[in-house]
JSON list of C-alpha atoms in Angstrom, two decimals:
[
{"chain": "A", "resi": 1, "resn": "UNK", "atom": "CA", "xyz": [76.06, 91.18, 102.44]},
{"chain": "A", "resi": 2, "resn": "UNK", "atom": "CA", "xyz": [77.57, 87.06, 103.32]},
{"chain": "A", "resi": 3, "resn": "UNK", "atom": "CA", "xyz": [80.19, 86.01, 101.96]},
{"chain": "A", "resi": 4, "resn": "UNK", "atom": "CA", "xyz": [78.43, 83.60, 99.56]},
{"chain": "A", "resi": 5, "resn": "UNK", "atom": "CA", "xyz": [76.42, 86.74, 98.46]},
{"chain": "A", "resi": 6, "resn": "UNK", "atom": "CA", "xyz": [79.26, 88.49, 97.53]},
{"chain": "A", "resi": 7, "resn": "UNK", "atom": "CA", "xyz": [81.09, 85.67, 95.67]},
{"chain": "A", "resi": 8, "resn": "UNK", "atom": "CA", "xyz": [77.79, 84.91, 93.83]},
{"chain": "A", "resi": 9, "resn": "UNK", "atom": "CA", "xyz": [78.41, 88.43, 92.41]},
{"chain": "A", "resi": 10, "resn": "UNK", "atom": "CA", "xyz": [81.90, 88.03, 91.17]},
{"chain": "A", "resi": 11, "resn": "UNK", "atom": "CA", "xyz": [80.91, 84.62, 89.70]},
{"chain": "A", "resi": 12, "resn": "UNK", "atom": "CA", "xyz": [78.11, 86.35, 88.13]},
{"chain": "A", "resi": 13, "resn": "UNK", "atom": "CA", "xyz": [80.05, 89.15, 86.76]},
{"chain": "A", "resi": 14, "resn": "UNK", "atom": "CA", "xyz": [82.44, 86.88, 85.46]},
{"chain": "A", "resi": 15, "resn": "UNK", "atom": "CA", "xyz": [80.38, 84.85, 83.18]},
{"chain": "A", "resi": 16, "resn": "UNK", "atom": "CA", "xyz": [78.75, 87.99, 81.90]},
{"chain": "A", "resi": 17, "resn": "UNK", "atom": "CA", "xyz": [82.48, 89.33, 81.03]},
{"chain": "A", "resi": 18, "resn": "UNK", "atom": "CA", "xyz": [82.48, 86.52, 78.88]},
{"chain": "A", "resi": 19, "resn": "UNK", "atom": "CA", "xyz": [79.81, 86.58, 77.55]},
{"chain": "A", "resi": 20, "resn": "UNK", "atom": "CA", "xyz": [80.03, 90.72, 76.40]},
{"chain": "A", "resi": 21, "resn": "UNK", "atom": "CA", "xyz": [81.90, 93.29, 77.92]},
{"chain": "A", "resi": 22, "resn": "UNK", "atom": "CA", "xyz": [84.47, 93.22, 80.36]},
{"chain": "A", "resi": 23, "resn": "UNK", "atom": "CA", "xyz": [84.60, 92.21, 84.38]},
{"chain": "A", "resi": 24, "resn": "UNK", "atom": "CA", "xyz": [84.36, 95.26, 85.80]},
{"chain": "A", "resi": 25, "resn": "UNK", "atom": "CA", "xyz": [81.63, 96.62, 83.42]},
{"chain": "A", "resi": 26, "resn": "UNK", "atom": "CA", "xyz": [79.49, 93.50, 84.11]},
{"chain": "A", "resi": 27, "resn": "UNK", "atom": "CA", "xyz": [80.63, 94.15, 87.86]},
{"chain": "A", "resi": 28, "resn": "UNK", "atom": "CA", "xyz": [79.40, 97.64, 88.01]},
{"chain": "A", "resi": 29, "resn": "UNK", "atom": "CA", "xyz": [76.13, 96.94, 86.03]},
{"chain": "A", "resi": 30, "resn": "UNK", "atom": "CA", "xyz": [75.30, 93.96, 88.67]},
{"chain": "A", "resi": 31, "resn": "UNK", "atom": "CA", "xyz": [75.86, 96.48, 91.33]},
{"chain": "A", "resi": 32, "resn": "UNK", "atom": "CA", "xyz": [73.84, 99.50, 89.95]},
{"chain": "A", "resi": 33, "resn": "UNK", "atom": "CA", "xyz": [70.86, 97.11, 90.18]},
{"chain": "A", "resi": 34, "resn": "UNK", "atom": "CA", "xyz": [71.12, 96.66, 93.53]},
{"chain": "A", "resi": 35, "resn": "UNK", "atom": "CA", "xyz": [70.65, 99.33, 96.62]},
{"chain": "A", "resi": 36, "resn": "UNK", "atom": "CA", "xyz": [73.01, 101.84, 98.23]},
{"chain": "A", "resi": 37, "resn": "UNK", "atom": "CA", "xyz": [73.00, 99.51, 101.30]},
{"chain": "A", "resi": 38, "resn": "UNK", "atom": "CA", "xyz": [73.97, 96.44, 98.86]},
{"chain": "A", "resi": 39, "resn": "UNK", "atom": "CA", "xyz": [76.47, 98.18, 97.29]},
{"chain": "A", "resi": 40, "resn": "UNK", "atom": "CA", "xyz": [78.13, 99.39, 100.59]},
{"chain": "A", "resi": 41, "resn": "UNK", "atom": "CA", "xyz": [77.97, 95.93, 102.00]},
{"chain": "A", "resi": 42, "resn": "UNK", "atom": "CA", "xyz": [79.94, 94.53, 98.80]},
{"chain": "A", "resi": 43, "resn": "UNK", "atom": "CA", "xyz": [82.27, 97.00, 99.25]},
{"chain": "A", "resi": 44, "resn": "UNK", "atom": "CA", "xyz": [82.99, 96.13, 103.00]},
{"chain": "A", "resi": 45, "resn": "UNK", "atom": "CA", "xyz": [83.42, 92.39, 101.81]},
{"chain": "A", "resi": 46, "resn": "UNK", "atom": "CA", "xyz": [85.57, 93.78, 99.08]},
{"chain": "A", "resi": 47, "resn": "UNK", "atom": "CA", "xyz": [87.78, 95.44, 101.60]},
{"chain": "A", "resi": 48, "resn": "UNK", "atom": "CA", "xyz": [87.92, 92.57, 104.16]},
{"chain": "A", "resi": 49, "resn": "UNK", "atom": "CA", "xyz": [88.91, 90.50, 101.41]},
{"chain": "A", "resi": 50, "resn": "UNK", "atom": "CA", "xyz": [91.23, 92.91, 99.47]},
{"chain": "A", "resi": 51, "resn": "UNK", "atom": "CA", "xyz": [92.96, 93.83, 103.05]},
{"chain": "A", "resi": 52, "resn": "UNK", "atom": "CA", "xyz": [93.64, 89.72, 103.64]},
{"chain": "A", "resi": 53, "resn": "UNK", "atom": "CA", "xyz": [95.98, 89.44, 101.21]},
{"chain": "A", "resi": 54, "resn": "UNK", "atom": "CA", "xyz": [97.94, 92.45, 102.26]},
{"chain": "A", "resi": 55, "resn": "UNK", "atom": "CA", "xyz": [100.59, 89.93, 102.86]},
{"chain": "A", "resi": 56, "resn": "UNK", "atom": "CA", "xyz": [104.64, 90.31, 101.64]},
{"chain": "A", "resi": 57, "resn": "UNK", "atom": "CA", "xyz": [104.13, 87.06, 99.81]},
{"chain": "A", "resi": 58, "resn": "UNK", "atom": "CA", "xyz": [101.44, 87.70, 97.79]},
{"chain": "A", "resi": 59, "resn": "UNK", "atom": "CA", "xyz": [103.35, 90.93, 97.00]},
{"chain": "A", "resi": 60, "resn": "UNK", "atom": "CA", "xyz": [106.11, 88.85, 95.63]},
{"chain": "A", "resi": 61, "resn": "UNK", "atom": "CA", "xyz": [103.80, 87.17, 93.29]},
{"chain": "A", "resi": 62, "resn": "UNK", "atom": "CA", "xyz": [102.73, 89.97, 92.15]},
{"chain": "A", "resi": 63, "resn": "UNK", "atom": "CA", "xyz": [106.22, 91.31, 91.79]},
{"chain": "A", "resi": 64, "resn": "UNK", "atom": "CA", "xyz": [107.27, 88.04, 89.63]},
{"chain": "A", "resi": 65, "resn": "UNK", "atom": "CA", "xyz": [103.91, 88.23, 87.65]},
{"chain": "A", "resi": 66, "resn": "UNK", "atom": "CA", "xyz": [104.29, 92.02, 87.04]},
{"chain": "A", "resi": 67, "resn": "UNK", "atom": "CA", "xyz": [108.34, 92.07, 86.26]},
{"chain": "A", "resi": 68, "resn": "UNK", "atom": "CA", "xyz": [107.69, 94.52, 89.55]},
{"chain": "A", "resi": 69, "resn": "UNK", "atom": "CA", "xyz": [105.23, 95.67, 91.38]},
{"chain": "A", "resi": 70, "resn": "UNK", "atom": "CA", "xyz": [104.50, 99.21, 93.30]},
{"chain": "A", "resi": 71, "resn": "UNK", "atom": "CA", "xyz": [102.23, 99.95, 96.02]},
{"chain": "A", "resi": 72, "resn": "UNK", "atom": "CA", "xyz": [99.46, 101.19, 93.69]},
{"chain": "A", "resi": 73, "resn": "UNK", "atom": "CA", "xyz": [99.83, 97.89, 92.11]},
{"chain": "A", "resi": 74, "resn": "UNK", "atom": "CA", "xyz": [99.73, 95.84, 94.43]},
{"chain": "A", "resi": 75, "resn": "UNK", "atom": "CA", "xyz": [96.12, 97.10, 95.38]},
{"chain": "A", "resi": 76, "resn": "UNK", "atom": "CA", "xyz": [95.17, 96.22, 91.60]},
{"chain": "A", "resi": 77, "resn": "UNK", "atom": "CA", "xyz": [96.32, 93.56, 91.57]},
{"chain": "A", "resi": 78, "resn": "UNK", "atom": "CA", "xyz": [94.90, 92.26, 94.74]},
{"chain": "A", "resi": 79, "resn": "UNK", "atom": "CA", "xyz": [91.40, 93.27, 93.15]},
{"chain": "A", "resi": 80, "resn": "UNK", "atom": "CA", "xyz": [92.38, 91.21, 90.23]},
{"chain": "A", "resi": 81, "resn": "UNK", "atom": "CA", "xyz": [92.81, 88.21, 92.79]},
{"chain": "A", "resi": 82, "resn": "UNK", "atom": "CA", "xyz": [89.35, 88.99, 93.77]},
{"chain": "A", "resi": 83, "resn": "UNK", "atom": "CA", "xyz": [88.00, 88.92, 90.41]},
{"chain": "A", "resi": 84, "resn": "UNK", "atom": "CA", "xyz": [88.98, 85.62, 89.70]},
{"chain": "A", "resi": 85, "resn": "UNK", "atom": "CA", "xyz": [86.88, 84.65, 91.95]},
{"chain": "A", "resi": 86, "resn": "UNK", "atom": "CA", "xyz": [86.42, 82.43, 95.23]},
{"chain": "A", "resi": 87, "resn": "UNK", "atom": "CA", "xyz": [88.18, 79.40, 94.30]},
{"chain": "A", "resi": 88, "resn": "UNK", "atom": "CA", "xyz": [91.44, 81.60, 92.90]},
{"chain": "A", "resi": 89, "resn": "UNK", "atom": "CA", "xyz": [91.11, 83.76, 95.70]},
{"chain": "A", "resi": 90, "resn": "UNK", "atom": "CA", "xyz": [91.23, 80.97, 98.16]},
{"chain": "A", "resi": 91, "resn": "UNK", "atom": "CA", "xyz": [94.21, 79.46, 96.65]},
{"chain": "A", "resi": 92, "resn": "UNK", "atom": "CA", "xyz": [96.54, 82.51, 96.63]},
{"chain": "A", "resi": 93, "resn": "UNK", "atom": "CA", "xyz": [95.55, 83.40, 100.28]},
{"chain": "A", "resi": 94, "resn": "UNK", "atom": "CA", "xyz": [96.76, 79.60, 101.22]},
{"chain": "A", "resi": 95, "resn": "UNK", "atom": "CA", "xyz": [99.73, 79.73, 98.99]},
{"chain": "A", "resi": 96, "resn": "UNK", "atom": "CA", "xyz": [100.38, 82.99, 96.57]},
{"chain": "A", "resi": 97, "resn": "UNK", "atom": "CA", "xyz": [102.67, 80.28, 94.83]},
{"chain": "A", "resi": 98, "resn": "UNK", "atom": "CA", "xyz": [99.69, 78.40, 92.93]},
{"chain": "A", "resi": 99, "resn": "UNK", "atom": "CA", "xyz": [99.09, 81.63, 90.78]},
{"chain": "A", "resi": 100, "resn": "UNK", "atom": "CA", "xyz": [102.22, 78.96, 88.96]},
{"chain": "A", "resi": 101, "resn": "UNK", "atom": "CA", "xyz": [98.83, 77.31, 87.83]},
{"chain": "A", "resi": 102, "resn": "UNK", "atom": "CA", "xyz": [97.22, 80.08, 86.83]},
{"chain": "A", "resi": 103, "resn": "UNK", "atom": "CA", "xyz": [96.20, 79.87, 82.82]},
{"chain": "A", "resi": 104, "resn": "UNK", "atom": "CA", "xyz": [96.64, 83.60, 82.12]},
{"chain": "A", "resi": 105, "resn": "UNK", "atom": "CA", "xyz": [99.63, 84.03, 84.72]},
{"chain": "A", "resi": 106, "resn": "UNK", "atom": "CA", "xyz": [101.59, 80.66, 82.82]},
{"chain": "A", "resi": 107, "resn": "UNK", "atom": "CA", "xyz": [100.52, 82.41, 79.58]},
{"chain": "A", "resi": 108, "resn": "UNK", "atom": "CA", "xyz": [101.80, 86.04, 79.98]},
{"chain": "A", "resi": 109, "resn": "UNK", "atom": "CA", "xyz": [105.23, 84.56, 81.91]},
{"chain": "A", "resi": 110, "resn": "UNK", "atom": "CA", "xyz": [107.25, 85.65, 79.34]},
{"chain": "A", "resi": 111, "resn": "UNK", "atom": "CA", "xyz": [105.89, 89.56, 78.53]},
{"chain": "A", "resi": 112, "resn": "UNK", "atom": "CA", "xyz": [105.60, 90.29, 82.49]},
{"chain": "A", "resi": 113, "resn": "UNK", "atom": "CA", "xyz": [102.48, 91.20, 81.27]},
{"chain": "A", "resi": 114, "resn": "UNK", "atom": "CA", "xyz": [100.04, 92.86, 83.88]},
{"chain": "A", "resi": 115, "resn": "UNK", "atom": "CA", "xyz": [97.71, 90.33, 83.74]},
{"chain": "A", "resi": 116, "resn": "UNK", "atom": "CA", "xyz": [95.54, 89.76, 87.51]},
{"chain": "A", "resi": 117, "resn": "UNK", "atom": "CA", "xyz": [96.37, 93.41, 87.74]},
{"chain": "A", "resi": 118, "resn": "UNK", "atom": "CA", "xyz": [92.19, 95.14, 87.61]},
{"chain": "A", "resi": 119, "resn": "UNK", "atom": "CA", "xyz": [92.53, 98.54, 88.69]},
{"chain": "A", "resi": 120, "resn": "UNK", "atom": "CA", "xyz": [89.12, 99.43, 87.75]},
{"chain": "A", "resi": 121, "resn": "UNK", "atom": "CA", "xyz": [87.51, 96.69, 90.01]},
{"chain": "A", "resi": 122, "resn": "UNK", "atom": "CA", "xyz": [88.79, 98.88, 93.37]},
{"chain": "A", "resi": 123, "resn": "UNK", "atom": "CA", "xyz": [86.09, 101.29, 92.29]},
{"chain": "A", "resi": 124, "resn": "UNK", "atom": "CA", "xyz": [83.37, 99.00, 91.21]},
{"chain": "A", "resi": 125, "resn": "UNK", "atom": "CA", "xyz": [81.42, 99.56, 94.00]},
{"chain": "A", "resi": 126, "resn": "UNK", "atom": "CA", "xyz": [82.02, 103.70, 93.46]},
{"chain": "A", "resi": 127, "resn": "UNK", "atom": "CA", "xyz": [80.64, 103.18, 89.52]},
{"chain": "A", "resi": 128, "resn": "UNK", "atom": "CA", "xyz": [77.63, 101.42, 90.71]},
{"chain": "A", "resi": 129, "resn": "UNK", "atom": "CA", "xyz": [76.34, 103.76, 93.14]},
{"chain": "A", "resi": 130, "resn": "UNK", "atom": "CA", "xyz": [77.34, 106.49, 90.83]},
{"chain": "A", "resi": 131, "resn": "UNK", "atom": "CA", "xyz": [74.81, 105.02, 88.03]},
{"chain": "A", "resi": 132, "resn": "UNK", "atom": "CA", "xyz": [72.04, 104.57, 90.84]},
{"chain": "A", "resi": 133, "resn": "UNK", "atom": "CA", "xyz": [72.90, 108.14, 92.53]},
{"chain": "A", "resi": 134, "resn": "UNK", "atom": "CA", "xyz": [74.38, 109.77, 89.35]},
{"chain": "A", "resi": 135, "resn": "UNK", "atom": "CA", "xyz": [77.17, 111.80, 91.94]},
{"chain": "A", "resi": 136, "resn": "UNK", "atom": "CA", "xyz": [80.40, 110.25, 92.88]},
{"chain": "A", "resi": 137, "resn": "UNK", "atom": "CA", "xyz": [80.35, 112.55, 96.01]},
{"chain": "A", "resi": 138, "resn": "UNK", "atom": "CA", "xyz": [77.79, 110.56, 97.04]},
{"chain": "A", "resi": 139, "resn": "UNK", "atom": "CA", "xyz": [79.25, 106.83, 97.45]},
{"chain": "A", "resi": 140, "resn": "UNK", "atom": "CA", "xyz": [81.73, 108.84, 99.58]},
{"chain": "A", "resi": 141, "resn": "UNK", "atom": "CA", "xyz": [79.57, 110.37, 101.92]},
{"chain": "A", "resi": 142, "resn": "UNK", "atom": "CA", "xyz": [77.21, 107.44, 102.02]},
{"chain": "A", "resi": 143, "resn": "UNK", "atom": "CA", "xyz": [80.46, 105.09, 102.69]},
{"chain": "A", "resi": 144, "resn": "UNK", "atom": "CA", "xyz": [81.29, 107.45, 105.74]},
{"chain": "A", "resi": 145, "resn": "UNK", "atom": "CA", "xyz": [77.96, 107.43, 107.25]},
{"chain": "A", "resi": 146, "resn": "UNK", "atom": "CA", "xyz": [77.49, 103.15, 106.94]},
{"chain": "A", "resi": 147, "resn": "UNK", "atom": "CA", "xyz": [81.82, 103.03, 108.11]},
{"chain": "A", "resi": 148, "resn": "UNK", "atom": "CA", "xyz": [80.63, 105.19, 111.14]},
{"chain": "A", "resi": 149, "resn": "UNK", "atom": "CA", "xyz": [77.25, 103.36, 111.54]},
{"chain": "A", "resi": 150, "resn": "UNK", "atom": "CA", "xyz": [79.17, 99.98, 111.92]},
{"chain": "A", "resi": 151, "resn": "UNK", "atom": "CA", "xyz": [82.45, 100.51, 113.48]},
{"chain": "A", "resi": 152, "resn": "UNK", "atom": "CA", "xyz": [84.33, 97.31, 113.68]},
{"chain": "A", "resi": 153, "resn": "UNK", "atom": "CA", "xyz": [87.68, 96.31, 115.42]},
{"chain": "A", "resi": 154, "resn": "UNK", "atom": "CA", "xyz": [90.71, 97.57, 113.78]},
{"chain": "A", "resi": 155, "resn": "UNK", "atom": "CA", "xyz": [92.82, 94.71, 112.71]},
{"chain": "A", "resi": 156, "resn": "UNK", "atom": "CA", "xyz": [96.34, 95.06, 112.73]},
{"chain": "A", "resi": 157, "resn": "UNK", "atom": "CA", "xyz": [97.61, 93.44, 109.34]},
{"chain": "A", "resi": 158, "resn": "UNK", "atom": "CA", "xyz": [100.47, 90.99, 110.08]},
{"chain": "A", "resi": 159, "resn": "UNK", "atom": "CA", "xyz": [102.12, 90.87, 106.10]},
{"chain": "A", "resi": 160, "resn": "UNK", "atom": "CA", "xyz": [104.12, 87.85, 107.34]},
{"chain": "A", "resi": 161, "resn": "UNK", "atom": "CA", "xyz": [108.35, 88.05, 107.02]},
{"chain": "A", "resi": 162, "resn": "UNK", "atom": "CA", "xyz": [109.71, 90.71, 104.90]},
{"chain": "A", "resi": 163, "resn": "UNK", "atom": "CA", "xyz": [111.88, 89.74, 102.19]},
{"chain": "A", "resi": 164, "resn": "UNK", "atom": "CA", "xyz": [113.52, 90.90, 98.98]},
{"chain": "A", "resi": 165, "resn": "UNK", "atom": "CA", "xyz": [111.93, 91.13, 95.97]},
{"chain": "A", "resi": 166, "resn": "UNK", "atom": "CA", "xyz": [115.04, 91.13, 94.23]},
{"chain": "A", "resi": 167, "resn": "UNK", "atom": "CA", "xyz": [116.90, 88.21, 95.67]},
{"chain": "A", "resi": 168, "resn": "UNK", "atom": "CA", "xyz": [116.53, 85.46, 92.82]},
{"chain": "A", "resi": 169, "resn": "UNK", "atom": "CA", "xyz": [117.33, 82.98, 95.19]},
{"chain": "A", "resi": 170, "resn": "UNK", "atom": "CA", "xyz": [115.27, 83.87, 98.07]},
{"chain": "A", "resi": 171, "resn": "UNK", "atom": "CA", "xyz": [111.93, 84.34, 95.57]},
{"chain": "A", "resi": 172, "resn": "UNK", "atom": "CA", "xyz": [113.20, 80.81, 94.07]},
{"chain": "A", "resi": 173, "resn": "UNK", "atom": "CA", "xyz": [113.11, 79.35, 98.09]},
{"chain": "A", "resi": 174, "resn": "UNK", "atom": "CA", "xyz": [109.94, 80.93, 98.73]},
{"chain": "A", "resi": 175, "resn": "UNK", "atom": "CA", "xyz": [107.74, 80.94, 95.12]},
{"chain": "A", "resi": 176, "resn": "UNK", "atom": "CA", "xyz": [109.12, 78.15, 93.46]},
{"chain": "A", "resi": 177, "resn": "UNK", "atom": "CA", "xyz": [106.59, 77.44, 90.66]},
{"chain": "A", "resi": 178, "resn": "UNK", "atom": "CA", "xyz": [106.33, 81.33, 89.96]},
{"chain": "A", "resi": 179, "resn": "UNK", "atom": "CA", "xyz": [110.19, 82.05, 90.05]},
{"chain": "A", "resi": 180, "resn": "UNK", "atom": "CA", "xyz": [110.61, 78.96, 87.79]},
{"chain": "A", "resi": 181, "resn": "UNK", "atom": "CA", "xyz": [108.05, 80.78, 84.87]},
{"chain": "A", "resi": 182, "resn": "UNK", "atom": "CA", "xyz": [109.27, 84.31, 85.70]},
{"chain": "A", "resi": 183, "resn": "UNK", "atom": "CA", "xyz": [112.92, 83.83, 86.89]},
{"chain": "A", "resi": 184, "resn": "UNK", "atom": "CA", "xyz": [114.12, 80.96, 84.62]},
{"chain": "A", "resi": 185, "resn": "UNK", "atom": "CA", "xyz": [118.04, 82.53, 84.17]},
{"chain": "A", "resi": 186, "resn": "UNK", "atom": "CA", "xyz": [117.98, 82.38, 87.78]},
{"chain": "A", "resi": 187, "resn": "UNK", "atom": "CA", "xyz": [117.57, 78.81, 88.50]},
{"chain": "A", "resi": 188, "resn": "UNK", "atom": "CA", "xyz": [117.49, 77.95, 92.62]}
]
């Protein structure tokens, strides 16, 4: 599956969320109509994209955005990047700080409400080939046999400088526009 392919699907999904239903249900529907093959190829552009923004600060936006974040977070909400779709995506992979800009991120400032955080959307690609197959075993196995039928380069994730989460000032140096909505009795 390209890259344009893939997005097409998200934006797809997306307008069918709000239309009925939710993202990941329209996600999982648009899959199930495909193949096995398509749905394993969405899931390796899920992953290649998912695995880019295993960075430290797009953790920290997450951390601000969530009032904290854990590891198991962090993957949602890095699927709830994706599901915004290209242009979003693009954005926070440049700069993590724009999510600032973000309607439903400026909205839910206040709560630290888990909003970009889509733990369902990880295993889109598992409940669409479960509603063509009707096994979950079998998006397992079928995901081991395509992995092992197209082995690509290990890339070693560079996450950028580590930093602390819980240093007001530092996450006011480095996310600005986020630690301004989320850390306001901390001003830089």
């Amino acid at each position: 599956m390209e890259m344009d392919e893939f997005w097409h699907l998200i934006e797809t999904a997306r307008s069918q969320a709000e239309e009925s239903g939710t993202f990941d249900q329209a996600l999982v529907g648009l899959l199930a109509a495909r193949s096995k093959r398509e749905i394993l190829e969405y899931q390796e552009r899920f992953d290649e994209l998912h695995g880019a923004l295993y960075r430290w600060d797009v953790w920290a936006a997450a951390y601000l955005i969530g009032g904290g974040c854990s590891d198991d977070s962090f993957i949602d909400f890095r699927a709830g990047v994706i599901a915004q779709g290209r242009d979003w995506y693009q954005r926070v992979a440049i700069n993590p700080d724009d999510l600032a800009e973000h309607p439903l991120v400026a909205a839910a400032a206040a709560e630290h409400d888990d909003v970009l955080f889509c733990e369902a959307v990880n295993y889109s690609a598992t409940y669409g080939f479960k509603q063509l197959a009707r096994d979950d075993e079998d998006f397992y196995e079928a995901w081991n046999e395509y992995w092992n039928a197209h082995p690509r380069d290990r890339v070693e994730v560079d996450m950028g400088e580590d930093f602390d989460f819980d240093d007001a000032e530092q996450m006011h140096r480095r996310l600005p526009r986020l630690s301004a909505l989320h850390l306001p009795e901390h001003p830089a």
